[in-house]
Amino acid sequence: VDLAVAWLGIQMDNPLINASGVMCRTVEELEALRHSAAGALITKSCTLEPRKGNPEPRYASTALGSINSMGLPNAGYRYYLDYARRYDHEHGKPLLMSVSGMSLEDNLEMMAAFDEAALPVLVELNLSCPNLPGKPQIGYDFEASARLLAEVSKVYRRPFGVKLPPYFDPVHFGEMADVLDGCPSIGFVTCINSIGNGLVIDLERESVVIRPKDGLGGIGGDYVLPTALANVREFARRLPGRHVIGCGGIRSGREAFMHILAGATVVQVGTCLYEEGPACLARIRDELVYLMQDKGYRTLTDFRGRLRTL
Ligand SMILES: O=C(O)c1[nH]c(=O)[nH]c(=O)c1I
C-alpha cells in the first residue's frame, strides 16, 4: 500500500496534516509535528500583530469531541514567516501557513509579505474563525469573500487555499463554490472549520465549560463528521479542478478513508491530535493502511472521490 500524495507542487508520503490551530502555535510544537508521522504540517492562523487570545478556560473536551473559543492566539505573522524562512523545505515535510487577518488590510499586508518572501509553502487563508467577538465569519458573507479573494489574488501571485466554515444548505454550497470558481488562484479549499458557536453544558455544575462568549465556541470531533463529509463531497463535486482538504471528525483510519472517499486529496486532524498528541498520526496512518489492504486498494487514487450513491 502506498499513501503518497503529490498535489499543487508538493509531495507527501501520507495524506495526514494537523488542523491549523492544533499543536502548531510555537516552533516547539511545529518541530514536534515535523518529527511526527504527519505527511505535512500547517501553522496556527496568524494575524499582523501577536495576540494573547480569549480568556481561559477557552478549550474543553467532551466524550464526543471539543469546544474552543481560543480567540486567535498567535505569535504574529512575522514569527511564522521567520520559521518558514529557516525551514528545510528541500528535505523536510511540506509546510503550509494559515493566515487569518483581523481586517482586509491586515490580510493584504500579510499576503503581500508572503508573496515577497517567495517561499515554497502553501498558504491557507482562513475565512472561518468563529471566535472573535463581534466579528462575523467572512465565509458566511459571499460578497465579502469574493472581494477579499479578488484583492488577495492581486498581491499573492501563486495558488493558495481557503479554510471554509461548514455550510448546511445546497444553495450555500453553490454560492460559495461560485465565489471560489471565480477566483483562479484558489488551488484548494479546506472543509471544514469547527461548527461555530455551539454550547456545551456541565450538568453537575449547571454551567458552561469555557469562559469566552458566555460559553459559545467552535465544535469539533465526532459531532462534526457528517457535516464535514458533506462539505468535502459537495465542494469536490462543484470544484473539480481544485483540491479539497478534508477536516472534521477524523480520529482513526476509518474517518480518514471516508474523507478521501468523499473526494479529499489530503486530510487534517484537529480534536483527536489535541487530545491524543502527535502519536495519533502514526496510528491513523497505520489504520488507513490496514483498511486499504482489507479492501484491496493499493493507492489513494484507487478510491478517492468514488463514494457510491444509491
Ligand atoms: O479561536 C480560534 O483561534 C479558532 N478556533 C477555531 O475553531 N477555528 C479557527 O479558525 C480559529 I482562528
CSV table of C-alpha atoms and ligand atoms in Angstrom, one decimal:
chain,number,residue,atom,x,y,z
A,1,VAL,CA,0.0,0.0,0.0
A,2,ASP,CA,1.3,3.4,-1.0
A,3,LEU,CA,-0.1,6.5,0.8
A,4,ALA,CA,1.9,9.0,-1.3
A,5,VAL,CA,0.2,12.2,-2.5
A,6,ALA,CA,1.5,14.8,-5.0
A,7,TRP,CA,-0.6,18.0,-5.3
A,8,LEU,CA,0.0,21.6,-6.0
A,9,GLY,CA,3.7,21.0,-6.4
A,10,ILE,CA,4.2,19.3,-3.0
A,11,GLN,CA,4.9,15.6,-2.3
A,12,MET,CA,3.6,13.9,0.8
A,13,ASP,CA,4.3,10.3,1.8
A,14,ASN,CA,1.0,10.2,3.6
A,15,PRO,CA,-2.2,12.3,3.5
A,16,LEU,CA,-2.2,13.4,7.2
A,17,ILE,CA,-1.8,17.0,8.3
A,18,ASN,CA,-2.5,18.7,11.6
A,19,ALA,CA,-5.6,21.0,11.5
A,20,SER,CA,-4.4,24.6,11.8
A,21,GLY,CA,-4.6,25.8,15.4
A,22,VAL,CA,-3.8,22.4,16.9
A,23,MET,CA,-0.2,21.8,18.1
A,24,CYS,CA,1.2,24.5,15.8
A,25,ARG,CA,1.4,27.8,17.6
A,26,THR,CA,5.1,27.7,18.6
A,27,VAL,CA,8.3,26.5,17.0
A,28,GLU,CA,8.5,23.7,19.6
A,29,GLU,CA,5.0,22.4,18.7
A,30,LEU,CA,5.8,22.7,14.9
A,31,GLU,CA,9.0,20.8,15.3
A,32,ALA,CA,7.2,18.1,17.3
A,33,LEU,CA,4.8,17.8,14.4
A,34,ARG,CA,7.7,17.8,11.9
A,35,HIS,CA,9.1,14.8,13.7
A,36,SER,CA,5.8,13.0,13.9
A,37,ALA,CA,4.2,10.8,11.3
A,38,ALA,CA,2.4,13.9,9.7
A,39,GLY,CA,2.8,14.0,5.9
A,40,ALA,CA,2.8,17.8,6.1
A,41,LEU,CA,2.3,20.5,8.8
A,42,ILE,CA,0.4,23.8,9.0
A,43,THR,CA,0.9,26.7,11.3
A,44,LYS,CA,-1.6,28.3,13.6
A,45,SER,CA,-3.6,31.1,11.8
A,46,CYS,CA,-1.6,34.3,12.2
A,47,THR,CA,-2.5,37.9,12.5
A,48,LEU,CA,-0.5,41.1,11.8
A,49,GLU,CA,0.5,41.5,15.4
A,50,PRO,CA,0.8,38.9,18.2
A,51,ARG,CA,-2.4,38.1,20.1
A,52,LYS,CA,-2.9,36.6,23.5
A,53,GLY,CA,-6.4,35.4,22.5
A,54,ASN,CA,-9.5,35.0,24.7
A,55,PRO,CA,-9.5,34.5,28.5
A,56,GLU,CA,-9.2,30.9,29.8
A,57,PRO,CA,-10.7,28.4,30.1
A,58,ARG,CA,-11.2,28.6,26.3
A,59,TYR,CA,-10.9,24.9,25.3
A,60,ALA,CA,-12.8,21.9,26.7
A,61,SER,CA,-13.1,18.3,25.5
A,62,THR,CA,-16.2,16.0,25.9
A,63,ALA,CA,-16.8,12.3,25.2
A,64,LEU,CA,-17.7,13.2,21.6
A,65,GLY,CA,-15.2,16.0,20.7
A,66,SER,CA,-14.3,19.5,21.7
A,67,ILE,CA,-15.4,23.1,22.1
A,68,ASN,CA,-13.0,26.0,21.7
A,69,SER,CA,-13.1,29.8,21.7
A,70,MET,CA,-9.3,30.4,21.6
A,71,GLY,CA,-9.7,33.8,20.0
A,72,LEU,CA,-6.8,33.6,17.6
A,73,PRO,CA,-3.9,33.5,20.0
A,74,ASN,CA,-0.7,33.6,17.9
A,75,ALA,CA,2.8,35.0,17.8
A,76,GLY,CA,2.1,37.3,14.8
A,77,TYR,CA,2.8,36.6,11.1
A,78,ARG,CA,6.5,37.6,11.3
A,79,TYR,CA,7.2,34.7,13.7
A,80,TYR,CA,5.7,32.1,11.3
A,81,LEU,CA,7.3,33.7,8.3
A,82,ASP,CA,10.6,33.5,10.1
A,83,TYR,CA,10.0,29.8,10.9
A,84,ALA,CA,9.3,29.3,7.2
A,85,ARG,CA,12.4,31.1,6.1
A,86,ARG,CA,14.6,28.9,8.3
A,87,TYR,CA,12.6,25.7,7.3
A,88,ASP,CA,14.4,23.0,5.3
A,89,HIS,CA,11.8,22.9,2.5
A,90,GLU,CA,14.1,20.8,0.3
A,91,HIS,CA,14.4,17.8,2.6
A,92,GLY,CA,11.6,18.4,5.2
A,93,LYS,CA,7.9,17.8,5.0
A,94,PRO,CA,5.8,20.3,3.2
A,95,LEU,CA,4.9,23.4,5.3
A,96,LEU,CA,1.5,25.1,5.0
A,97,MET,CA,0.9,28.5,6.5
A,98,SER,CA,-2.5,29.6,7.8
A,99,VAL,CA,-3.4,33.4,7.6
A,100,SER,CA,-6.3,35.0,9.4
A,101,GLY,CA,-6.1,38.7,9.4
A,102,MET,CA,-8.4,40.9,11.6
A,103,SER,CA,-9.2,43.1,8.5
A,104,LEU,CA,-8.9,43.2,4.7
A,105,GLU,CA,-5.9,45.5,5.1
A,106,ASP,CA,-4.2,43.1,7.5
A,107,ASN,CA,-4.8,40.1,5.2
A,108,LEU,CA,-3.4,42.0,2.2
A,109,GLU,CA,-0.4,43.2,4.2
A,110,MET,CA,0.4,39.6,5.3
A,111,MET,CA,-0.3,38.1,1.9
A,112,ALA,CA,2.0,40.6,0.2
A,113,ALA,CA,4.7,39.8,2.7
A,114,PHE,CA,4.3,36.1,2.0
A,115,ASP,CA,4.4,36.8,-1.7
A,116,GLU,CA,7.6,38.8,-1.3
A,117,ALA,CA,9.2,36.0,0.7
A,118,ALA,CA,8.5,33.7,-2.2
A,119,LEU,CA,8.9,30.6,0.0
A,120,PRO,CA,7.8,27.1,-1.3
A,121,VAL,CA,4.9,27.0,1.1
A,122,LEU,CA,1.1,26.7,0.6
A,123,VAL,CA,-1.0,29.4,2.2
A,124,GLU,CA,-4.4,28.6,3.7
A,125,LEU,CA,-6.4,31.8,4.1
A,126,ASN,CA,-8.8,31.4,7.0
A,127,LEU,CA,-12.3,32.6,6.2
A,128,SER,CA,-13.9,31.0,9.1
A,129,CYS,CA,-12.6,31.9,12.6
A,130,PRO,CA,-15.8,31.7,14.7
A,131,ASN,CA,-14.4,33.0,17.9
A,132,LEU,CA,-13.7,36.7,17.5
A,133,PRO,CA,-16.4,38.6,19.5
A,134,GLY,CA,-18.2,40.9,17.2
A,135,LYS,CA,-16.6,39.7,14.0
A,136,PRO,CA,-18.7,37.6,11.6
A,137,GLN,CA,-17.1,34.7,9.7
A,138,ILE,CA,-16.1,36.0,6.3
A,139,GLY,CA,-17.0,32.7,4.8
A,140,TYR,CA,-20.7,33.3,5.6
A,141,ASP,CA,-20.6,36.6,3.6
A,142,PHE,CA,-20.3,35.6,0.0
A,143,GLU,CA,-19.8,39.2,-1.3
A,144,ALA,CA,-17.1,39.9,1.3
A,145,SER,CA,-15.4,36.6,0.5
A,146,ALA,CA,-15.4,37.4,-3.3
A,147,ARG,CA,-13.9,40.8,-2.6
A,148,LEU,CA,-11.3,39.5,-0.3
A,149,LEU,CA,-10.2,36.8,-2.7
A,150,ALA,CA,-10.0,39.2,-5.6
A,151,GLU,CA,-7.9,41.6,-3.6
A,152,VAL,CA,-5.6,38.8,-2.2
A,153,SER,CA,-5.1,37.4,-5.7
A,154,LYS,CA,-3.6,40.7,-6.8
A,155,VAL,CA,-0.9,40.7,-4.0
A,156,TYR,CA,-0.3,37.0,-3.8
A,157,ARG,CA,0.5,35.7,-7.3
A,158,ARG,CA,0.6,32.0,-6.6
A,159,PRO,CA,-2.1,29.4,-5.9
A,160,PHE,CA,-3.4,29.5,-2.4
A,161,GLY,CA,-6.3,27.9,-0.4
A,162,VAL,CA,-9.1,28.9,1.8
A,163,LYS,CA,-10.3,27.4,5.1
A,164,LEU,CA,-14.1,27.3,4.9
A,165,PRO,CA,-16.7,27.2,7.6
A,166,PRO,CA,-19.3,24.4,7.4
A,167,TYR,CA,-22.3,25.1,5.2
A,168,PHE,CA,-25.6,23.5,5.8
A,169,ASP,CA,-27.6,24.2,2.6
A,170,PRO,CA,-27.1,23.3,-1.0
A,171,VAL,CA,-27.8,26.9,-2.0
A,172,HIS,CA,-24.9,28.0,0.2
A,173,PHE,CA,-22.6,25.2,-1.2
A,174,GLY,CA,-23.4,26.6,-4.7
A,175,GLU,CA,-23.0,30.2,-3.8
A,176,MET,CA,-19.6,29.7,-2.2
A,177,ALA,CA,-18.5,27.3,-4.9
A,178,ASP,CA,-19.3,30.1,-7.4
A,179,VAL,CA,-17.2,32.6,-5.5
A,180,LEU,CA,-14.3,30.1,-5.5
A,181,ASP,CA,-14.8,29.2,-9.1
A,182,GLY,CA,-14.4,32.8,-10.0
A,183,CYS,CA,-11.0,33.0,-8.3
A,184,PRO,CA,-8.4,31.2,-10.4
A,185,SER,CA,-5.8,31.5,-7.7
A,186,ILE,CA,-7.7,29.1,-5.4
A,187,GLY,CA,-5.8,25.8,-5.7
A,188,PHE,CA,-7.5,24.1,-2.7
A,189,VAL,CA,-10.3,24.5,-0.2
A,190,THR,CA,-10.2,23.1,3.3
A,191,CYS,CA,-13.6,21.8,4.6
A,192,ILE,CA,-14.4,22.3,7.4
A,193,ASN,CA,-13.5,24.6,10.2
A,194,SER,CA,-15.2,24.0,13.6
A,195,ILE,CA,-19.0,24.3,13.7
A,196,GLY,CA,-19.3,27.8,15.1
A,197,ASN,CA,-20.9,28.9,18.4
A,198,GLY,CA,-22.0,25.6,19.9
A,199,LEU,CA,-22.7,25.4,23.7
A,200,VAL,CA,-21.5,22.6,26.0
A,201,ILE,CA,-23.1,22.3,29.4
A,202,ASP,CA,-21.6,20.7,32.5
A,203,LEU,CA,-24.6,19.1,34.2
A,204,GLU,CA,-23.1,18.8,37.7
A,205,ARG,CA,-22.0,22.4,37.8
A,206,GLU,CA,-25.1,23.6,35.8
A,207,SER,CA,-22.5,25.7,34.0
A,208,VAL,CA,-20.9,26.4,30.6
A,209,VAL,CA,-17.4,25.0,30.3
A,210,ILE,CA,-15.5,27.8,28.6
A,211,ARG,CA,-15.3,31.5,29.6
A,212,PRO,CA,-15.4,33.5,26.3
A,213,LYS,CA,-18.8,34.5,24.8
A,214,ASP,CA,-20.8,33.1,27.8
A,215,GLY,CA,-19.7,29.6,26.8
A,216,LEU,CA,-20.2,29.7,23.0
A,217,GLY,CA,-17.4,28.0,21.0
A,218,GLY,CA,-16.4,26.1,17.8
A,219,ILE,CA,-17.4,22.4,17.9
A,220,GLY,CA,-15.0,19.7,16.7
A,221,GLY,CA,-14.7,15.9,16.9
A,222,ASP,CA,-17.2,13.2,16.4
A,223,TYR,CA,-20.1,15.7,16.4
A,224,VAL,CA,-19.0,17.2,13.1
A,225,LEU,CA,-18.0,14.2,10.9
A,226,PRO,CA,-21.3,14.0,8.8
A,227,THR,CA,-21.2,17.8,8.2
A,228,ALA,CA,-17.5,17.7,7.3
A,229,LEU,CA,-18.0,14.8,4.9
A,230,ALA,CA,-21.0,16.6,3.2
A,231,ASN,CA,-18.9,19.7,2.7
A,232,VAL,CA,-16.0,17.8,1.3
A,233,ARG,CA,-18.2,15.9,-1.2
A,234,GLU,CA,-20.2,18.9,-2.2
A,235,PHE,CA,-17.2,21.2,-2.8
A,236,ALA,CA,-15.2,18.4,-4.5
A,237,ARG,CA,-18.1,17.9,-6.9
A,238,ARG,CA,-18.5,21.6,-7.6
A,239,LEU,CA,-14.8,22.4,-7.9
A,240,PRO,CA,-13.4,19.5,-10.0
A,241,GLY,CA,-10.2,21.4,-10.9
A,242,ARG,CA,-9.3,22.3,-7.3
A,243,HIS,CA,-8.2,20.1,-4.4
A,244,VAL,CA,-10.3,19.7,-1.2
A,245,ILE,CA,-8.6,19.1,2.1
A,246,GLY,CA,-10.9,17.2,4.4
A,247,CYS,CA,-11.0,18.2,8.1
A,248,GLY,CA,-13.5,17.3,10.8
A,249,GLY,CA,-14.1,14.2,12.9
A,250,ILE,CA,-11.0,12.2,11.9
A,251,ARG,CA,-9.8,10.0,14.8
A,252,SER,CA,-8.9,6.8,13.0
A,253,GLY,CA,-8.1,5.3,9.6
A,254,ARG,CA,-11.8,4.9,9.1
A,255,GLU,CA,-12.8,8.6,9.0
A,256,ALA,CA,-9.6,9.4,7.0
A,257,PHE,CA,-10.8,6.9,4.5
A,258,MET,CA,-14.3,8.3,4.4
A,259,HIS,CA,-13.0,11.9,3.8
A,260,ILE,CA,-10.8,10.6,0.9
A,261,LEU,CA,-13.7,8.5,-0.5
A,262,ALA,CA,-15.8,11.7,-0.4
A,263,GLY,CA,-13.2,13.5,-2.5
A,264,ALA,CA,-10.5,14.8,-0.2
A,265,THR,CA,-6.9,14.9,-1.6
A,266,VAL,CA,-5.4,15.0,1.9
A,267,VAL,CA,-6.9,15.4,5.4
A,268,GLN,CA,-6.3,17.4,8.6
A,269,VAL,CA,-6.6,16.1,12.1
A,270,GLY,CA,-7.7,18.5,14.9
A,271,THR,CA,-9.5,17.4,18.1
A,272,CYS,CA,-8.0,13.9,18.1
A,273,LEU,CA,-4.5,15.4,17.8
A,274,TYR,CA,-5.2,17.9,20.6
A,275,GLU,CA,-6.4,15.1,22.9
A,276,GLU,CA,-4.1,12.3,22.0
A,277,GLY,CA,-0.9,14.1,20.8
A,278,PRO,CA,1.2,13.6,17.7
A,279,ALA,CA,1.4,9.8,18.2
A,280,CYS,CA,-2.2,9.6,16.9
A,281,LEU,CA,-0.9,10.5,13.4
A,282,ALA,CA,1.1,7.3,13.1
A,283,ARG,CA,-1.8,5.3,14.5
A,284,ILE,CA,-4.3,6.8,12.0
A,285,ARG,CA,-1.8,6.3,9.1
A,286,ASP,CA,-1.4,2.6,10.0
A,287,GLU,CA,-5.1,2.1,10.4
A,288,LEU,CA,-5.6,3.6,7.0
A,289,VAL,CA,-3.1,1.2,5.5
A,290,TYR,CA,-4.8,-1.8,7.1
A,291,LEU,CA,-8.2,-0.6,5.9
A,292,MET,CA,-6.9,-0.2,2.4
A,293,GLN,CA,-5.3,-3.7,2.5
A,294,ASP,CA,-8.6,-5.2,3.7
A,295,LYS,CA,-10.4,-3.5,0.8
A,296,GLY,CA,-7.8,-4.4,-1.8
A,297,TYR,CA,-6.7,-0.8,-2.6
A,298,ARG,CA,-3.0,-0.1,-3.3
A,299,THR,CA,-3.1,3.7,-3.6
A,300,LEU,CA,-5.3,6.6,-2.5
A,301,THR,CA,-6.3,7.2,-6.2
A,302,ASP,CA,-7.9,3.8,-6.3
A,303,PHE,CA,-10.8,5.1,-4.2
A,304,ARG,CA,-10.5,8.9,-3.9
A,305,GLY,CA,-13.8,10.5,-4.7
A,306,ARG,CA,-15.5,7.2,-5.5
A,307,LEU,CA,-18.3,7.4,-2.9
A,308,ARG,CA,-21.2,5.4,-4.2
A,309,THR,CA,-24.7,6.8,-4.2
A,310,LEU,CA,-27.8,4.6,-4.1
B,1,LIG,O1,-10.4,30.6,18.2
B,1,LIG,C1,-9.6,30.3,17.4
B,1,LIG,O2,-8.4,30.7,17.4
B,1,LIG,C2,-10.0,29.5,16.2
B,1,LIG,N1,-10.8,28.4,16.6
B,1,LIG,C3,-11.4,27.6,15.6
B,1,LIG,O3,-12.1,26.6,15.9
B,1,LIG,N2,-11.2,27.9,14.3
B,1,LIG,C4,-10.4,28.9,13.9
B,1,LIG,O4,-10.3,29.2,12.7
B,1,LIG,C5,-9.8,29.8,14.9
B,1,LIG,I1,-8.6,31.4,14.3
